[in-house]
Amino acid sequence: MDGSPPPLAVITEDLDAEPALWLGQRCEVVWQAHDDPALSEVLLRASALIVRTYTRVDTTMLTQAPRLKVVARAGVGLDNIDLEACKARGVHVVSTPGANTRAVVEYVIAMLLDATRDRLFLEQPLPIDEWKKLRKDLEAPRQLADLTLGIVGMGRIGQQVARAATALDMRVVYHDLKKIPEDHCFGAEPGSRDELLERADAITVHVDGRPENHGLIDADWFGRMRSDVVFINTSRGMIVDAAAGAAFLQGHTGACALLDVHEPEPIMAENPLLALPNAHLSPHIAGGTRAAKLAMSWEVRDVWRVLSGEEPEHAAV
């Protein structure tokens, strides 16, 4: 040891306790909320910065962190991190691709089932006439095996959604800007945007947060969807034009939207989707399983690799 103080890693959002303890046994760790003004003071000494969804790593923040060597995104999307600015500063960026894929896929399938199969749990015995009425009223008009699922964005999560959907005997069509190898499609068929919108009984969105995707699902997209479509978004809130979505749902009461991500977060009172009975909004929990959170939090291993002078396993920059 050369007697110099250990490097400082700053954690700005939620991180699992076990990986945080592991890192704390190797370097100094400070928890400082991303929206706390005191963060700028801590960043002056920081060698590592560990963030999740709501910490914006841009040129301004990088200027406040002259010793920074690595930014770790305990998650998948990197749209809250200015990759070019980090590259220009020589700051490594690492993430956890695939850590929450299974969790998001399960949530999408659960949403599909929620939209197609009403469920009621009895709390008391019923007379025979009420029993029969309930059974009749709860008869589902559709089942997944009769539906076509449209997947917008056939990346890691989109591919695994296709795998799960085809296992349930759904027909699957996808639209992506890139050509996807056939052995990654699990029986899903490629199609243009308009082909997908025309064919799909249900649509699930899995695109990234690049600026070009801001407002991607706009009035034109909604206007081409089926009148009874099930629309699901677990990717980024900014991808969906909320006003266009609300107008579509108001005019097509047989359709429904299940949205786990929003712009901004948390949801504001003026969000036009809030009051609609066929819009169902959840608080960004698709990736929220214990296993997924733990896998994302173990990104601290790559943090320590960089601080030790080694190459990270999951490098974005």
mmCIF file of C-alpha atoms in Angstrom:
data_model
loop_
_atom_site.group_PDB
_atom_site.id
_atom_site.type_symbol
_atom_site.label_atom_id
_atom_site.label_comp_id
_atom_site.label_asym_id
_atom_site.label_seq_id
_atom_site.Cartn_x
_atom_site.Cartn_y
_atom_site.Cartn_z
ATOM 1 C CA MET A 1 0.000 0.000 0.000
ATOM 2 C CA ASP A 2 1.265 3.487 -0.814
ATOM 3 C CA GLY A 3 -0.546 5.111 2.080
ATOM 4 C CA SER A 4 -2.907 7.098 -0.158
ATOM 5 C CA PRO A 5 -6.578 7.228 0.869
ATOM 6 C CA PRO A 6 -8.932 4.686 -0.749
ATOM 7 C CA PRO A 7 -10.939 5.831 -3.766
ATOM 8 C CA LEU A 8 -14.408 7.241 -3.133
ATOM 9 C CA ALA A 9 -17.512 5.739 -4.739
ATOM 10 C CA VAL A 10 -20.694 7.830 -4.586
ATOM 11 C CA ILE A 11 -24.085 6.090 -4.754
ATOM 12 C CA THR A 12 -26.935 8.432 -5.680
ATOM 13 C CA GLU A 13 -29.934 6.067 -5.815
ATOM 14 C CA ASP A 14 -31.199 2.768 -4.500
ATOM 15 C CA LEU A 15 -28.672 -0.084 -4.426
ATOM 16 C CA ASP A 16 -28.885 -3.489 -2.807
ATOM 17 C CA ALA A 17 -27.176 -3.666 0.585
ATOM 18 C CA GLU A 18 -24.990 -6.718 -0.081
ATOM 19 C CA PRO A 19 -23.179 -5.368 -3.173
ATOM 20 C CA ALA A 20 -22.865 -1.959 -1.511
ATOM 21 C CA LEU A 21 -21.219 -3.616 1.501
ATOM 22 C CA TRP A 22 -18.902 -5.570 -0.811
ATOM 23 C CA LEU A 23 -17.766 -2.347 -2.455
ATOM 24 C CA GLY A 24 -17.454 -0.648 0.917
ATOM 25 C CA GLN A 25 -14.911 -3.273 1.979
ATOM 26 C CA ARG A 26 -12.682 -2.166 -0.902
ATOM 27 C CA CYS A 27 -13.114 1.588 -1.058
ATOM 28 C CA GLU A 28 -14.867 4.460 0.660
ATOM 29 C CA VAL A 29 -18.591 4.575 -0.119
ATOM 30 C CA VAL A 30 -20.853 7.597 0.342
ATOM 31 C CA TRP A 31 -24.615 7.610 -0.261
ATOM 32 C CA GLN A 32 -25.731 11.007 -1.539
ATOM 33 C CA ALA A 33 -29.126 11.511 -3.176
ATOM 34 C CA HIS A 34 -29.044 12.742 -6.767
ATOM 35 C CA ASP A 35 -31.309 15.699 -5.929
ATOM 36 C CA ASP A 36 -29.380 16.783 -2.822
ATOM 37 C CA PRO A 37 -27.407 20.034 -3.332
ATOM 38 C CA ALA A 38 -24.625 18.519 -1.215
ATOM 39 C CA LEU A 39 -23.862 16.061 -4.027
ATOM 40 C CA SER A 40 -21.657 18.604 -5.809
ATOM 41 C CA GLU A 41 -19.346 18.791 -2.775
ATOM 42 C CA VAL A 42 -18.974 15.006 -2.560
ATOM 43 C CA LEU A 43 -18.320 14.712 -6.298
ATOM 44 C CA LEU A 44 -15.106 16.711 -5.922
ATOM 45 C CA ARG A 45 -13.448 13.618 -4.384
ATOM 46 C CA ALA A 46 -15.352 10.913 -6.264
ATOM 47 C CA SER A 47 -13.520 8.303 -8.318
ATOM 48 C CA ALA A 48 -16.710 6.360 -9.050
ATOM 49 C CA LEU A 49 -20.364 7.308 -9.444
ATOM 50 C CA ILE A 50 -23.127 4.694 -9.208
ATOM 51 C CA VAL A 51 -26.529 5.748 -10.513
ATOM 52 C CA ARG A 52 -29.827 4.286 -11.606
ATOM 53 C CA THR A 53 -32.688 6.019 -13.451
ATOM 54 C CA TYR A 54 -32.984 9.578 -12.186
ATOM 55 C CA THR A 55 -29.403 10.819 -11.881
ATOM 56 C CA ARG A 56 -28.465 12.870 -14.916
ATOM 57 C CA VAL A 57 -24.766 12.490 -15.758
ATOM 58 C CA ASP A 58 -23.976 15.324 -18.132
ATOM 59 C CA THR A 59 -21.185 17.800 -18.804
ATOM 60 C CA THR A 60 -22.166 19.923 -15.811
ATOM 61 C CA MET A 61 -21.932 16.989 -13.411
ATOM 62 C CA LEU A 62 -18.692 15.746 -14.941
ATOM 63 C CA THR A 63 -17.159 19.176 -14.438
ATOM 64 C CA GLN A 64 -17.964 18.864 -10.730
ATOM 65 C CA ALA A 65 -16.134 15.518 -10.546
ATOM 66 C CA PRO A 66 -12.532 16.088 -11.670
ATOM 67 C CA ARG A 67 -11.275 12.737 -10.299
ATOM 68 C CA LEU A 68 -14.035 10.594 -11.769
ATOM 69 C CA LYS A 69 -12.900 7.372 -13.455
ATOM 70 C CA VAL A 70 -16.114 5.390 -13.854
ATOM 71 C CA VAL A 71 -19.876 5.890 -13.988
ATOM 72 C CA ALA A 72 -21.923 2.774 -13.300
ATOM 73 C CA ARG A 73 -25.561 2.509 -14.342
ATOM 74 C CA ALA A 74 -27.152 -0.133 -12.110
ATOM 75 C CA GLY A 75 -29.617 -0.996 -14.836
ATOM 76 C CA VAL A 76 -29.906 -1.199 -18.596
ATOM 77 C CA GLY A 77 -30.829 2.091 -20.293
ATOM 78 C CA LEU A 78 -28.112 4.724 -20.628
ATOM 79 C CA ASP A 79 -30.198 7.676 -21.786
ATOM 80 C CA ASN A 80 -29.579 9.542 -18.511
ATOM 81 C CA ILE A 81 -25.821 9.422 -19.168
ATOM 82 C CA ASP A 82 -24.069 11.594 -21.737
ATOM 83 C CA LEU A 83 -21.818 8.934 -23.243
ATOM 84 C CA GLU A 84 -19.955 11.333 -25.514
ATOM 85 C CA ALA A 85 -19.146 13.672 -22.636
ATOM 86 C CA CYS A 86 -17.881 10.742 -20.565
ATOM 87 C CA LYS A 87 -15.770 9.503 -23.458
ATOM 88 C CA ALA A 88 -14.276 12.958 -23.960
ATOM 89 C CA ARG A 89 -13.328 13.044 -20.277
ATOM 90 C CA GLY A 90 -11.879 9.522 -20.340
ATOM 91 C CA VAL A 91 -14.540 8.285 -17.904
ATOM 92 C CA HIS A 92 -15.598 4.648 -18.229
ATOM 93 C CA VAL A 93 -19.339 3.922 -18.356
ATOM 94 C CA VAL A 94 -20.547 0.479 -17.319
ATOM 95 C CA SER A 95 -24.029 -1.021 -17.031
ATOM 96 C CA THR A 96 -25.870 -4.292 -16.430
ATOM 97 C CA PRO A 97 -27.340 -5.460 -19.740
ATOM 98 C CA GLY A 98 -29.772 -8.314 -19.273
ATOM 99 C CA ALA A 99 -30.036 -7.948 -15.492
ATOM 100 C CA ASN A 100 -33.763 -7.212 -15.506
ATOM 101 C CA THR A 101 -34.789 -8.867 -18.780
ATOM 102 C CA ARG A 102 -36.614 -11.760 -17.159
ATOM 103 C CA ALA A 103 -38.433 -9.451 -14.742
ATOM 104 C CA VAL A 104 -39.680 -7.157 -17.529
ATOM 105 C CA VAL A 105 -40.759 -10.090 -19.695
ATOM 106 C CA GLU A 106 -42.792 -11.573 -16.835
ATOM 107 C CA TYR A 107 -44.412 -8.194 -16.208
ATOM 108 C CA VAL A 108 -45.387 -7.777 -19.862
ATOM 109 C CA ILE A 109 -47.011 -11.224 -19.892
ATOM 110 C CA ALA A 110 -48.808 -10.374 -16.639
ATOM 111 C CA MET A 111 -50.101 -7.172 -18.240
ATOM 112 C CA LEU A 112 -51.376 -9.114 -21.247
ATOM 113 C CA LEU A 113 -53.231 -11.469 -18.935
ATOM 114 C CA ASP A 114 -54.603 -8.587 -16.879
ATOM 115 C CA ALA A 115 -55.992 -7.049 -20.055
ATOM 116 C CA THR A 116 -57.627 -10.231 -21.348
ATOM 117 C CA ARG A 117 -58.663 -12.248 -18.284
ATOM 118 C CA ASP A 118 -60.778 -10.734 -15.513
ATOM 119 C CA ARG A 119 -60.277 -12.400 -12.159
ATOM 120 C CA LEU A 120 -62.379 -12.304 -9.016
ATOM 121 C CA PHE A 121 -61.518 -13.849 -5.666
ATOM 122 C CA LEU A 122 -64.451 -14.829 -3.489
ATOM 123 C CA GLU A 123 -64.594 -13.824 0.150
ATOM 124 C CA GLN A 124 -67.860 -15.526 1.090
ATOM 125 C CA PRO A 125 -70.221 -18.254 -0.165
ATOM 126 C CA LEU A 126 -72.721 -17.258 -2.841
ATOM 127 C CA PRO A 127 -76.249 -18.340 -3.712
ATOM 128 C CA ILE A 128 -76.395 -20.485 -6.814
ATOM 129 C CA ASP A 129 -77.935 -17.739 -8.985
ATOM 130 C CA GLU A 130 -75.163 -15.259 -8.113
ATOM 131 C CA TRP A 131 -72.545 -17.981 -8.662
ATOM 132 C CA LYS A 132 -73.894 -18.646 -12.158
ATOM 133 C CA LYS A 133 -74.115 -14.943 -12.967
ATOM 134 C CA LEU A 134 -70.503 -14.362 -11.951
ATOM 135 C CA ARG A 135 -69.305 -17.248 -14.098
ATOM 136 C CA LYS A 136 -71.178 -15.825 -17.059
ATOM 137 C CA ASP A 137 -70.100 -12.223 -16.478
ATOM 138 C CA LEU A 138 -66.443 -13.207 -16.120
ATOM 139 C CA GLU A 139 -66.288 -15.203 -19.329
ATOM 140 C CA ALA A 140 -63.277 -13.817 -21.198
ATOM 141 C CA PRO A 141 -64.000 -12.740 -24.778
ATOM 142 C CA ARG A 142 -60.390 -13.378 -25.835
ATOM 143 C CA GLN A 143 -57.494 -15.636 -24.926
ATOM 144 C CA LEU A 144 -53.833 -15.048 -25.704
ATOM 145 C CA ALA A 145 -53.573 -18.001 -28.080
ATOM 146 C CA ASP A 146 -56.106 -16.290 -30.365
ATOM 147 C CA LEU A 147 -54.228 -12.993 -30.513
ATOM 148 C CA THR A 148 -51.401 -11.446 -32.496
ATOM 149 C CA LEU A 149 -48.768 -9.603 -30.492
ATOM 150 C CA GLY A 150 -46.834 -6.746 -32.067
ATOM 151 C CA ILE A 151 -43.384 -6.027 -30.633
ATOM 152 C CA VAL A 152 -41.900 -2.599 -31.339
ATOM 153 C CA GLY A 153 -38.157 -2.970 -30.798
ATOM 154 C CA MET A 154 -36.647 -6.442 -31.034
ATOM 155 C CA GLY A 155 -33.671 -6.082 -28.747
ATOM 156 C CA ARG A 156 -32.815 -8.242 -25.762
ATOM 157 C CA ILE A 157 -36.168 -7.791 -24.002
ATOM 158 C CA GLY A 158 -38.246 -7.794 -27.179
ATOM 159 C CA GLN A 159 -36.736 -11.109 -28.217
ATOM 160 C CA GLN A 160 -37.537 -12.723 -24.885
ATOM 161 C CA VAL A 161 -41.090 -11.354 -24.973
ATOM 162 C CA ALA A 162 -41.413 -13.023 -28.390
ATOM 163 C CA ARG A 163 -40.123 -16.264 -26.923
ATOM 164 C CA ALA A 164 -42.681 -16.177 -24.092
ATOM 165 C CA ALA A 165 -45.555 -15.136 -26.360
ATOM 166 C CA THR A 166 -44.919 -17.844 -28.954
ATOM 167 C CA ALA A 167 -44.733 -20.390 -26.127
ATOM 168 C CA LEU A 168 -48.304 -19.301 -25.304
ATOM 169 C CA ASP A 169 -49.251 -19.890 -28.969
ATOM 170 C CA MET A 170 -49.597 -16.211 -29.782
ATOM 171 C CA ARG A 171 -48.787 -15.072 -33.281
ATOM 172 C CA VAL A 172 -45.992 -12.501 -33.068
ATOM 173 C CA VAL A 173 -44.925 -9.783 -35.493
ATOM 174 C CA TYR A 174 -42.123 -7.332 -34.757
ATOM 175 C CA HIS A 175 -40.808 -4.066 -36.127
ATOM 176 C CA ASP A 176 -37.196 -3.007 -35.697
ATOM 177 C CA LEU A 177 -34.829 -0.696 -37.550
ATOM 178 C CA LYS A 178 -32.220 -3.473 -37.690
ATOM 179 C CA LYS A 179 -32.384 -6.906 -39.262
ATOM 180 C CA ILE A 180 -32.689 -9.465 -36.465
ATOM 181 C CA PRO A 181 -31.133 -12.923 -36.994
ATOM 182 C CA GLU A 182 -33.862 -15.502 -37.453
ATOM 183 C CA ASP A 183 -32.584 -17.654 -34.595
ATOM 184 C CA HIS A 184 -33.134 -14.683 -32.232
ATOM 185 C CA CYS A 185 -36.773 -14.213 -33.237
ATOM 186 C CA PHE A 186 -38.357 -17.342 -31.704
ATOM 187 C CA GLY A 187 -40.884 -17.584 -34.516
ATOM 188 C CA ALA A 188 -41.761 -13.876 -34.608
ATOM 189 C CA GLU A 189 -42.176 -12.417 -38.100
ATOM 190 C CA PRO A 190 -40.663 -9.091 -39.195
ATOM 191 C CA GLY A 191 -42.992 -6.422 -40.536
ATOM 192 C CA SER A 192 -43.183 -2.747 -41.334
ATOM 193 C CA ARG A 193 -44.654 -0.356 -38.831
ATOM 194 C CA ASP A 194 -47.970 -0.241 -40.658
ATOM 195 C CA GLU A 195 -48.112 -4.026 -41.030
ATOM 196 C CA LEU A 196 -47.596 -4.410 -37.311
ATOM 197 C CA LEU A 197 -50.240 -1.822 -36.419
ATOM 198 C CA GLU A 198 -52.744 -3.402 -38.787
ATOM 199 C CA ARG A 199 -52.232 -6.962 -37.536
ATOM 200 C CA ALA A 200 -51.582 -6.601 -33.819
ATOM 201 C CA ASP A 201 -54.306 -7.193 -31.229
ATOM 202 C CA ALA A 202 -51.770 -6.212 -28.582
ATOM 203 C CA ILE A 203 -48.651 -4.050 -28.895
ATOM 204 C CA THR A 204 -45.684 -3.908 -26.528
ATOM 205 C CA VAL A 205 -42.899 -1.325 -26.873
ATOM 206 C CA HIS A 206 -39.226 -2.099 -26.181
ATOM 207 C CA VAL A 207 -37.134 0.661 -27.749
ATOM 208 C CA ASP A 208 -34.304 2.637 -26.204
ATOM 209 C CA GLY A 209 -34.233 6.216 -25.030
ATOM 210 C CA ARG A 210 -32.292 7.807 -27.873
ATOM 211 C CA PRO A 211 -33.500 11.346 -28.719
ATOM 212 C CA GLU A 212 -35.015 10.200 -32.025
ATOM 213 C CA ASN A 213 -37.463 8.022 -30.096
ATOM 214 C CA HIS A 214 -38.908 10.930 -28.113
ATOM 215 C CA GLY A 215 -42.639 10.986 -28.867
ATOM 216 C CA LEU A 216 -42.269 8.043 -31.256
ATOM 217 C CA ILE A 217 -45.717 6.630 -30.474
ATOM 218 C CA ASP A 218 -47.713 9.642 -31.590
ATOM 219 C CA ALA A 219 -51.182 10.350 -32.991
ATOM 220 C CA ASP A 220 -50.243 8.764 -36.308
ATOM 221 C CA TRP A 221 -49.257 5.511 -34.597
ATOM 222 C CA PHE A 222 -52.370 5.454 -32.418
ATOM 223 C CA GLY A 223 -54.554 6.308 -35.400
ATOM 224 C CA ARG A 224 -53.432 3.142 -37.164
ATOM 225 C CA MET A 225 -53.976 0.798 -34.207
ATOM 226 C CA ARG A 226 -56.978 -1.486 -33.870
ATOM 227 C CA SER A 227 -59.949 -0.015 -32.031
ATOM 228 C CA ASP A 228 -59.695 -2.671 -29.285
ATOM 229 C CA VAL A 229 -55.903 -2.848 -29.063
ATOM 230 C CA VAL A 230 -54.053 -3.629 -25.837
ATOM 231 C CA PHE A 231 -51.122 -1.192 -25.722
ATOM 232 C CA ILE A 232 -48.217 -1.805 -23.319
ATOM 233 C CA ASN A 233 -45.156 0.336 -22.627
ATOM 234 C CA THR A 234 -42.422 -0.740 -20.218
ATOM 235 C CA SER A 235 -39.525 0.971 -22.034
ATOM 236 C CA ARG A 236 -39.387 4.777 -21.570
ATOM 237 C CA GLY A 237 -42.146 7.223 -20.756
ATOM 238 C CA MET A 238 -40.881 9.796 -23.237
ATOM 239 C CA ILE A 239 -41.524 7.412 -26.129
ATOM 240 C CA VAL A 240 -45.310 7.799 -25.887
ATOM 241 C CA ASP A 241 -47.127 11.055 -26.639
ATOM 242 C CA ALA A 242 -49.440 11.017 -23.618
ATOM 243 C CA ALA A 243 -51.920 13.501 -25.116
ATOM 244 C CA ALA A 244 -52.215 11.425 -28.305
ATOM 245 C CA GLY A 245 -52.636 8.277 -26.242
ATOM 246 C CA ALA A 246 -55.357 9.863 -24.128
ATOM 247 C CA ALA A 247 -57.235 11.081 -27.206
ATOM 248 C CA PHE A 248 -57.093 7.611 -28.734
ATOM 249 C CA LEU A 249 -58.350 5.909 -25.560
ATOM 250 C CA GLN A 250 -61.179 8.409 -25.155
ATOM 251 C CA GLY A 251 -62.338 7.710 -28.675
ATOM 252 C CA HIS A 252 -61.864 3.928 -28.482
ATOM 253 C CA THR A 253 -63.270 2.686 -25.191
ATOM 254 C CA GLY A 254 -62.683 -0.939 -26.198
ATOM 255 C CA ALA A 255 -58.929 -0.319 -26.253
ATOM 256 C CA CYS A 256 -56.742 -0.156 -23.182
ATOM 257 C CA ALA A 257 -53.234 1.016 -22.325
ATOM 258 C CA LEU A 258 -51.033 -0.437 -19.604
ATOM 259 C CA LEU A 259 -48.136 1.922 -18.973
ATOM 260 C CA ASP A 260 -45.336 1.320 -16.486
ATOM 261 C CA VAL A 261 -43.142 4.270 -17.490
ATOM 262 C CA HIS A 262 -44.040 7.941 -17.711
ATOM 263 C CA GLU A 263 -42.751 11.384 -18.632
ATOM 264 C CA PRO A 264 -42.008 12.836 -16.173
ATOM 265 C CA GLU A 265 -41.697 10.517 -13.202
ATOM 266 C CA PRO A 266 -43.306 10.533 -10.757
ATOM 267 C CA ILE A 267 -46.598 11.093 -12.594
ATOM 268 C CA MET A 268 -47.875 14.667 -12.434
ATOM 269 C CA ALA A 269 -51.511 15.628 -11.811
ATOM 270 C CA GLU A 270 -51.842 17.053 -15.316
ATOM 271 C CA ASN A 271 -51.060 13.720 -17.005
ATOM 272 C CA PRO A 272 -54.073 13.293 -19.355
ATOM 273 C CA LEU A 273 -54.045 9.503 -18.944
ATOM 274 C CA LEU A 274 -54.672 9.534 -15.191
ATOM 275 C CA ALA A 275 -58.450 9.890 -15.234
ATOM 276 C CA LEU A 276 -59.172 7.434 -18.043
ATOM 277 C CA PRO A 277 -60.806 4.132 -17.058
ATOM 278 C CA ASN A 278 -59.045 2.274 -19.885
ATOM 279 C CA ALA A 279 -55.572 3.588 -18.990
ATOM 280 C CA HIS A 280 -53.774 1.625 -16.268
ATOM 281 C CA LEU A 281 -50.612 3.223 -14.914
ATOM 282 C CA SER A 282 -48.051 1.514 -12.698
ATOM 283 C CA PRO A 283 -45.067 3.168 -10.919
ATOM 284 C CA HIS A 284 -42.125 1.917 -13.032
ATOM 285 C CA ILE A 285 -41.944 -1.548 -11.487
ATOM 286 C CA ALA A 286 -41.561 -3.889 -14.481
ATOM 287 C CA GLY A 287 -37.941 -4.615 -13.600
ATOM 288 C CA GLY A 288 -38.646 -4.663 -9.884
ATOM 289 C CA THR A 289 -37.966 -8.196 -8.742
ATOM 290 C CA ARG A 290 -35.566 -9.076 -5.966
ATOM 291 C CA ALA A 291 -33.378 -11.062 -8.350
ATOM 292 C CA ALA A 292 -33.257 -8.257 -10.922
ATOM 293 C CA LYS A 293 -32.404 -5.606 -8.360
ATOM 294 C CA LEU A 294 -29.606 -7.733 -6.947
ATOM 295 C CA ALA A 295 -28.193 -8.458 -10.411
ATOM 296 C CA MET A 296 -28.225 -4.748 -11.278
ATOM 297 C CA SER A 297 -26.582 -3.825 -7.987
ATOM 298 C CA TRP A 298 -23.673 -6.189 -8.577
ATOM 299 C CA GLU A 299 -22.480 -3.696 -11.184
ATOM 300 C CA VAL A 300 -20.183 -2.654 -8.339
ATOM 301 C CA ARG A 301 -17.859 -5.454 -9.495
ATOM 302 C CA ASP A 302 -17.193 -3.541 -12.710
ATOM 303 C CA VAL A 303 -16.702 -0.373 -10.670
ATOM 304 C CA TRP A 304 -13.962 -2.064 -8.701
ATOM 305 C CA ARG A 305 -12.403 -3.518 -11.857
ATOM 306 C CA VAL A 306 -12.010 -0.007 -13.284
ATOM 307 C CA LEU A 307 -10.708 1.424 -10.016
ATOM 308 C CA SER A 308 -8.185 -1.443 -9.877
ATOM 309 C CA GLY A 309 -6.931 -0.683 -13.370
ATOM 310 C CA GLU A 310 -8.653 -3.645 -15.034
ATOM 311 C CA GLU A 311 -11.025 -3.761 -18.000
ATOM 312 C CA PRO A 312 -14.724 -3.835 -17.057
ATOM 313 C CA GLU A 313 -16.934 -6.725 -18.148
ATOM 314 C CA HIS A 314 -19.868 -4.595 -19.374
ATOM 315 C CA ALA A 315 -18.401 -1.435 -20.837
ATOM 316 C CA ALA A 316 -20.517 1.112 -22.707
ATOM 317 C CA VAL A 317 -17.648 3.632 -22.899
#
